[in-house]
XYZ file of C-alpha atoms in Angstrom:
495
model
C -99.762 50.499 -24.226
C -100.844 48.951 -20.969
C -102.613 51.031 -18.382
C -100.551 52.460 -15.593
C -102.927 51.559 -12.820
C -102.697 48.508 -10.643
C -105.425 46.161 -9.577
C -106.108 46.285 -5.855
C -107.611 42.972 -4.913
C -107.823 43.579 -1.184
C -108.262 47.349 -1.187
C -111.261 48.456 -3.197
C -114.786 49.656 -2.698
C -117.634 48.300 -4.826
C -120.976 50.048 -4.950
C -123.644 47.686 -6.214
C -127.359 47.675 -6.776
C -129.715 44.794 -6.239
C -130.610 44.425 -9.903
C -128.397 43.746 -12.881
C -127.185 46.810 -14.771
C -124.264 48.222 -16.685
C -120.897 48.686 -15.044
C -119.584 52.196 -14.479
C -116.027 52.913 -13.415
C -114.885 56.077 -11.681
C -111.634 57.009 -13.366
C -108.831 58.713 -11.502
C -106.576 61.009 -13.579
C -103.522 58.962 -14.444
C -101.336 58.600 -17.517
C -102.526 56.134 -20.129
C -102.104 55.602 -23.876
C -105.379 53.849 -24.685
C -107.236 56.665 -26.375
C -106.319 58.939 -23.512
C -108.484 57.030 -21.069
C -107.251 56.779 -17.530
C -108.026 53.454 -15.912
C -108.190 52.779 -12.220
C -109.353 49.699 -10.412
C -109.560 51.456 -7.067
C -113.266 52.148 -7.279
C -115.947 50.671 -9.466
C -119.691 50.571 -9.263
C -122.786 49.197 -10.885
C -125.406 51.758 -11.747
C -129.115 51.126 -12.225
C -130.723 53.607 -14.635
C -128.004 56.118 -13.828
C -128.506 55.863 -10.083
C -125.677 54.938 -7.778
C -125.816 51.911 -5.552
C -128.055 51.501 -2.563
C -125.606 49.293 -0.738
C -121.996 50.133 -0.037
C -119.493 47.453 0.887
C -116.313 48.676 2.474
C -113.486 46.332 3.148
C -112.195 47.035 6.592
C -109.151 44.999 7.581
C -108.890 43.562 11.046
C -105.317 44.151 12.154
C -103.102 47.174 12.336
C -100.581 45.611 9.945
C -103.279 44.976 7.379
C -104.596 48.506 7.803
C -101.125 49.856 7.255
C -100.740 47.692 4.150
C -104.076 48.955 2.855
C -102.998 52.531 3.461
C -99.798 51.963 1.524
C -101.366 50.264 -1.460
C -104.626 52.130 -1.867
C -104.482 55.172 -4.095
C -107.904 56.544 -3.353
C -109.246 57.739 -0.043
C -112.775 59.015 0.326
C -112.441 61.924 2.699
C -112.865 59.905 5.902
C -109.353 60.161 7.289
C -109.205 57.692 10.103
C -106.534 56.853 12.598
C -107.119 53.195 13.300
C -105.908 51.337 16.296
C -109.165 50.758 18.085
C -110.945 47.444 17.577
C -114.134 49.288 18.505
C -113.952 51.186 15.224
C -113.282 48.016 13.281
C -116.206 46.240 14.888
C -118.488 49.192 14.234
C -117.435 49.326 10.589
C -118.042 45.595 10.145
C -121.398 45.622 11.929
C -122.678 48.620 9.986
C -123.409 46.631 6.840
C -121.283 49.176 4.983
C -117.623 48.650 4.187
C -115.482 51.649 3.395
C -112.093 52.077 1.759
C -109.987 54.497 3.816
C -106.477 55.799 3.821
C -105.529 54.855 7.383
C -102.629 55.827 9.548
C -101.578 54.018 12.700
C -101.209 56.744 15.288
C -102.614 55.099 18.372
C -105.665 57.329 18.637
C -108.747 55.569 20.048
C -111.844 56.000 17.885
C -115.407 55.654 19.115
C -118.439 54.096 17.496
C -119.821 57.577 16.913
C -116.674 58.636 15.090
C -117.119 55.563 12.914
C -120.662 56.625 12.078
C -119.552 60.131 11.195
C -116.717 58.910 9.001
C -118.916 56.406 7.222
C -121.656 58.956 6.628
C -119.223 61.493 5.230
C -117.469 59.040 2.957
C -120.664 57.545 1.579
C -121.972 61.057 1.017
C -118.891 61.757 -1.058
C -119.647 58.755 -3.256
C -123.393 58.977 -3.652
C -124.205 62.593 -3.000
C -126.839 61.530 -0.460
C -126.477 60.259 3.104
C -126.598 56.482 3.491
C -126.639 54.705 6.790
C -126.349 51.194 8.067
C -126.067 49.579 11.473
C -123.745 52.289 12.738
C -126.459 54.885 12.275
C -129.117 52.693 13.850
C -126.967 52.277 16.931
C -126.882 56.044 17.364
C -130.353 57.026 16.220
C -130.673 59.300 19.248
C -127.595 61.234 18.113
C -127.782 61.561 14.320
C -124.448 61.738 12.568
C -125.401 64.399 10.046
C -124.913 67.461 12.287
C -121.436 66.191 13.135
C -120.670 65.562 9.495
C -121.721 69.053 8.551
C -118.970 70.648 10.601
C -116.304 68.542 8.927
C -116.698 70.489 5.691
C -116.253 74.239 6.166
C -118.628 76.789 4.666
C -119.810 77.148 1.090
C -116.893 76.485 -1.255
C -115.598 79.149 -3.617
C -116.263 77.880 -7.132
C -115.602 80.949 -9.267
C -112.183 80.617 -10.944
C -111.491 84.339 -10.735
C -112.168 84.372 -6.998
C -109.992 81.295 -6.482
C -107.134 83.011 -8.304
C -107.545 86.195 -6.265
C -107.477 84.355 -2.942
C -104.458 82.347 -4.118
C -102.285 85.453 -4.476
C -99.484 85.729 -1.894
C -100.801 88.917 -0.293
C -102.148 89.875 3.110
C -104.200 93.031 2.746
C -107.486 92.945 4.586
C -108.681 96.249 3.137
C -108.778 95.064 -0.483
C -110.344 91.749 0.523
C -113.172 93.679 2.204
C -113.840 95.422 -1.108
C -113.547 92.185 -3.049
C -116.088 90.171 -1.075
C -119.260 92.263 -1.576
C -118.453 92.549 -5.271
C -118.177 88.750 -5.510
C -121.396 88.380 -3.494
C -123.271 90.064 -6.334
C -123.221 86.674 -8.076
C -125.448 85.241 -5.342
C -127.624 88.364 -5.335
C -128.351 87.898 -9.029
C -129.751 84.441 -8.326
C -132.837 86.176 -6.941
C -135.576 86.349 -9.572
C -136.432 89.539 -11.389
C -135.690 93.095 -10.293
C -135.853 92.049 -6.632
C -132.242 91.014 -7.081
C -131.353 94.699 -7.377
C -132.200 95.331 -3.728
C -129.530 92.850 -2.734
C -127.105 94.201 -5.334
C -127.657 97.684 -3.921
C -126.476 96.459 -0.511
C -123.425 94.819 -2.121
C -122.529 98.017 -3.976
C -123.022 100.180 -0.904
C -120.758 97.894 1.141
C -118.073 97.896 -1.564
C -118.181 101.701 -1.773
C -117.954 102.090 1.999
C -115.054 99.682 2.468
C -113.181 101.166 -0.486
C -113.380 104.684 0.957
C -112.409 103.535 4.446
C -109.552 101.296 3.331
C -108.110 103.224 0.401
C -104.973 104.376 2.211
C -104.287 100.841 3.480
C -104.761 99.446 -0.018
C -102.311 101.955 -1.488
C -99.765 101.240 1.247
C -99.953 97.556 0.336
C -98.949 98.110 -3.289
C -95.452 97.043 -4.326
C -93.322 100.131 -4.831
C -92.463 99.216 -8.404
C -96.152 98.761 -9.251
C -97.665 101.564 -7.178
C -98.441 103.949 -10.032
C -100.256 101.243 -11.981
C -102.116 100.055 -8.883
C -103.279 103.563 -7.961
C -104.597 103.991 -11.496
C -106.617 100.789 -11.221
C -107.913 101.883 -7.841
C -109.247 105.084 -9.413
C -111.043 103.055 -12.072
C -112.457 100.822 -9.351
C -113.859 103.807 -7.435
C -115.502 105.207 -10.558
C -116.846 101.770 -11.478
C -118.457 101.242 -8.086
C -120.215 104.586 -8.474
C -121.413 103.458 -11.914
C -122.733 100.239 -10.371
C -124.736 102.201 -7.833
C -126.270 104.244 -10.645
C -127.137 101.034 -12.520
C -129.081 99.912 -9.465
C -130.883 103.245 -9.231
C -131.832 102.875 -12.909
C -133.082 99.335 -12.156
C -131.042 97.977 -15.073
C -130.620 94.358 -13.999
C -128.957 93.234 -17.246
C -126.107 95.735 -16.789
C -125.103 94.433 -13.349
C -123.171 91.291 -14.297
C -120.959 92.968 -16.952
C -120.134 95.795 -14.534
C -119.378 93.300 -11.760
C -116.953 91.473 -14.051
C -115.215 94.739 -14.904
C -114.897 95.761 -11.243
C -113.481 92.399 -10.200
C -110.900 92.671 -12.972
C -109.782 95.950 -11.393
C -109.671 94.270 -7.982
C -107.567 91.436 -9.398
C -105.178 93.936 -10.957
C -104.788 95.882 -7.707
C -104.114 92.681 -5.778
C -101.538 91.492 -8.301
C -99.812 94.862 -7.954
C -99.366 94.064 -4.264
C -97.069 91.140 -5.031
C -93.461 92.271 -4.888
C -91.321 89.813 -6.850
C -91.426 86.050 -6.443
C -92.029 85.175 -2.776
C -89.785 82.097 -2.249
C -86.949 79.977 -3.601
C -87.781 76.848 -5.562
C -85.844 73.799 -4.235
C -82.396 73.471 -5.750
C -83.132 70.209 -7.580
C -85.868 71.957 -9.617
C -84.310 75.413 -9.881
C -82.973 74.948 -13.417
C -86.271 73.710 -14.857
C -88.613 76.080 -16.684
C -90.282 78.065 -13.880
C -93.239 80.422 -14.083
C -92.497 83.049 -11.443
C -95.851 84.777 -11.430
C -99.008 84.560 -13.511
C -99.470 83.963 -17.218
C -102.452 83.431 -19.500
C -102.962 81.327 -22.606
C -105.688 81.047 -25.221
C -106.445 77.507 -26.379
C -108.319 77.318 -29.676
C -110.159 74.040 -30.250
C -111.777 72.874 -33.484
C -114.975 71.053 -32.551
C -116.121 68.201 -34.785
C -119.659 66.984 -35.397
C -121.298 69.797 -33.454
C -123.386 72.149 -35.615
C -123.863 74.596 -32.740
C -120.155 74.927 -31.889
C -117.554 74.906 -34.636
C -114.606 76.199 -32.641
C -113.992 77.714 -29.247
C -111.213 79.695 -27.568
C -110.626 78.897 -23.906
C -108.828 81.531 -21.840
C -106.710 79.914 -19.137
C -104.896 81.693 -16.297
C -101.831 79.839 -15.033
C -100.640 80.372 -11.468
C -96.872 80.248 -11.077
C -96.997 81.708 -7.582
C -98.381 78.434 -6.276
C -97.132 75.991 -8.927
C -94.017 77.465 -10.573
C -92.566 74.149 -11.795
C -95.864 72.793 -13.118
C -96.987 76.012 -14.781
C -93.483 76.671 -16.113
C -93.335 73.221 -17.684
C -96.669 73.823 -19.440
C -95.751 77.300 -20.733
C -92.459 75.920 -22.038
C -94.339 73.204 -23.934
C -96.800 75.772 -25.280
C -93.912 77.824 -26.665
C -92.632 74.657 -28.356
C -96.103 74.320 -29.985
C -96.283 70.880 -28.385
C -100.073 70.918 -28.098
C -100.826 72.481 -31.492
C -102.691 69.969 -33.668
C -103.133 67.491 -30.814
C -106.494 65.841 -30.296
C -108.642 65.750 -27.189
C -107.915 62.252 -25.867
C -110.413 61.899 -23.066
C -113.858 63.440 -22.610
C -116.024 61.354 -20.333
C -118.134 63.861 -18.442
C -115.667 63.883 -15.558
C -112.585 65.420 -17.161
C -111.256 66.536 -20.539
C -107.676 65.409 -21.178
C -104.910 65.839 -23.710
C -101.118 65.888 -23.936
C -100.303 62.296 -24.889
C -98.003 62.541 -27.945
C -97.966 60.132 -30.878
C -95.672 57.146 -30.502
C -94.699 55.020 -27.525
C -93.777 57.926 -25.233
C -96.308 59.003 -22.617
C -94.929 62.512 -22.313
C -92.620 65.130 -23.770
C -89.254 63.834 -24.976
C -86.622 66.484 -24.282
C -84.428 66.680 -27.418
C -81.388 67.606 -25.329
C -81.562 64.369 -23.318
C -83.741 62.161 -25.567
C -85.612 61.195 -22.415
C -89.079 61.987 -21.105
C -89.050 65.207 -19.132
C -90.961 64.723 -15.912
C -91.829 67.126 -13.136
C -92.551 66.560 -9.442
C -95.925 66.672 -7.758
C -96.263 70.269 -6.539
C -98.858 71.260 -3.925
C -99.136 74.640 -2.180
C -100.988 74.672 1.144
C -102.559 77.631 2.902
C -100.230 78.941 5.583
C -97.066 77.582 3.947
C -94.448 79.795 2.318
C -93.551 77.321 -0.451
C -95.118 74.256 -2.086
C -94.557 70.679 -1.027
C -92.869 68.505 -3.632
C -92.997 64.809 -4.408
C -95.580 63.709 -1.833
C -99.343 63.886 -1.551
C -100.805 65.683 1.441
C -102.104 62.459 2.968
C -98.636 60.935 2.604
C -97.336 63.952 4.512
C -100.004 63.489 7.183
C -101.565 66.877 6.380
C -105.120 65.606 6.492
C -106.774 68.925 7.381
C -104.640 71.140 5.162
C -106.374 73.344 2.595
C -104.684 73.671 -0.771
C -104.203 77.078 -2.366
C -105.491 75.873 -5.736
C -108.409 73.478 -5.102
C -110.451 71.439 -7.568
C -113.465 73.644 -6.884
C -114.099 75.302 -10.228
C -115.475 73.941 -13.466
C -112.407 73.965 -15.682
C -109.784 73.449 -12.982
C -106.553 72.549 -14.840
C -104.101 69.988 -13.473
C -101.376 67.530 -14.441
C -102.108 63.869 -15.060
C -99.546 61.382 -13.778
C -99.009 57.684 -13.252
C -101.218 56.604 -10.410
C -98.460 55.251 -8.193
C -95.656 57.646 -9.140
C -96.088 61.157 -7.773
C -93.267 62.561 -9.892
C -94.231 61.146 -13.292
C -96.156 64.104 -14.755
C -94.817 65.321 -18.084
C -97.183 66.761 -20.688
C -100.607 65.215 -20.094
C -103.070 67.707 -18.622
C -106.732 67.541 -17.693
C -109.585 69.880 -16.877
C -112.165 68.941 -14.275
C -115.616 69.312 -15.775
C -117.908 69.319 -12.792
C -118.508 68.356 -9.249
C -119.197 64.650 -9.206
C -120.147 62.190 -6.518
C -116.431 61.715 -5.913
C -115.329 65.328 -6.208
C -117.524 67.635 -4.125
C -115.937 71.051 -3.629
C -114.198 71.439 -0.262
C -114.092 67.659 0.261
C -112.295 66.591 -2.838
C -110.410 63.345 -3.368
C -108.228 65.074 -5.963
C -107.056 67.963 -3.762
C -103.548 67.407 -2.496
C -103.006 64.472 -4.852
C -102.806 66.142 -8.263
C -101.060 69.417 -9.086
C -103.478 72.179 -10.031
C -101.797 75.049 -11.849
C -104.571 77.085 -13.439
C -108.217 77.669 -14.228
C -110.214 78.253 -17.391
C -111.684 81.723 -16.845
C -113.523 82.284 -20.140
C -115.776 79.878 -22.063
C -115.204 77.168 -19.467
C -118.767 75.875 -19.871
C -117.960 74.795 -23.430
C -115.429 72.259 -22.116
C -118.405 69.959 -21.620
C -119.051 70.027 -25.380
C -115.598 68.707 -26.287
C -115.266 65.130 -27.484
C -112.459 62.709 -28.131
C -111.019 63.590 -31.539
C -111.658 67.332 -31.365
C -108.459 69.114 -32.357
C -106.496 71.747 -30.465
C -105.597 74.107 -33.304
C -103.292 76.234 -31.161
C -102.319 77.245 -27.649
C -100.777 80.710 -27.411
C -99.383 82.677 -24.483
C -101.220 86.017 -24.409
C -99.685 87.490 -21.256
C -97.035 86.750 -18.634
C -94.396 85.133 -20.839
C -91.844 87.460 -19.245
C -92.421 85.575 -15.972
C -91.015 82.337 -17.423
C -87.512 81.601 -16.123
C -85.156 79.034 -17.676
C -87.167 78.596 -20.897
C -85.801 75.463 -22.540
C -87.611 76.187 -25.812
C -85.145 79.044 -26.446
C -82.201 76.700 -25.938
C -83.776 74.279 -28.384
C -83.815 77.050 -30.924
């Protein structure tokens, strides 16, 4: 089966070193049959002893029409979202000695040489992980670009999957968030060596206790009426648990902190989920009859690991978020209930992502027996501040360059749908898990956010994803909670 990517002759960025070395290609998640590998010719590089290139060449086109054509054909942008009409920007880019692939829009905004330097520095940083400068930087040595770049990416990113799921809930209750934050901050406190960490943990616990006492009535008032009794019960367990945590600190028992923190955050998650009253919006009519996950669900994926004496099998616990991706998560749960993934091999494991879901035979996705055609689902992206997801278009296609997605590719084990590179609505059954932050996928400045539909996170044993290899077998995927939230389950119709 041929790859589903296209070769971009005039729109690609090549990172090269001065000496000969092996070629390395950055692969964008897209549907492919060749051993599950996703091919993309948007970005390639030569590496020298594992190091990325010292010289970046970015093709910058010289007319607005060409820029527009590049924007339409290129399927990778590197975080530097430019509006190009100014020949000053073009000249600066060409004189810098660094050429950069950008998704450009023609909006008539004049860009300065300094803006060029900032954009170049940011984009190259996204590729290499270190700042690289050319003529643009030299021209503005008195005003270094790095301070300006630093404000383009907001704050430390949230990387914990549990925290990401909590903040993704459709609730607005400041009181419970003020309890949540110091409990999550314990993770950073425990990075301090030895028992000194307990001094910081003590401050976290004291803050959590204080905010819980002060905000308890507001938290209870925020509970959905139908879930209030359950939520109040969890709140009582949370209060008792915080007191236990304070005693752990007094006893100077450092090893007991992390397990207690995990327990307390589970209570927080439960209280917050009890604040959600029903499903918060209507799915568009054209997708309303598809399998929809109207809430959260969890699955356990059991994988048989081959040729690894230290890891024979592993169970990955995955939480699926139907609040922010009801069509995508519903499609996956429906396939799980059909046992679609049981016995399927891992088809890609390259250090960047782990992928599966490509069935045997010529089809690249799930063939619906009722239609004998591949069932596909639309690209589905929920943005902070919006009441419902966007469908069928990437955020840069919508012009939402500064929008923050509800489910970002921040966590190790972020789960998303693969699709054909140039067809937003071609996802079917192929899924992938992001393994790590890479040069192309730094948290909070991610080339995947807003372009691929995230619908869950691995919350237990996620670190073992890195040990999976092509050929390892998924023995089973089972829904362990939330199946009652699945609407329009086609697997029941199929019998």
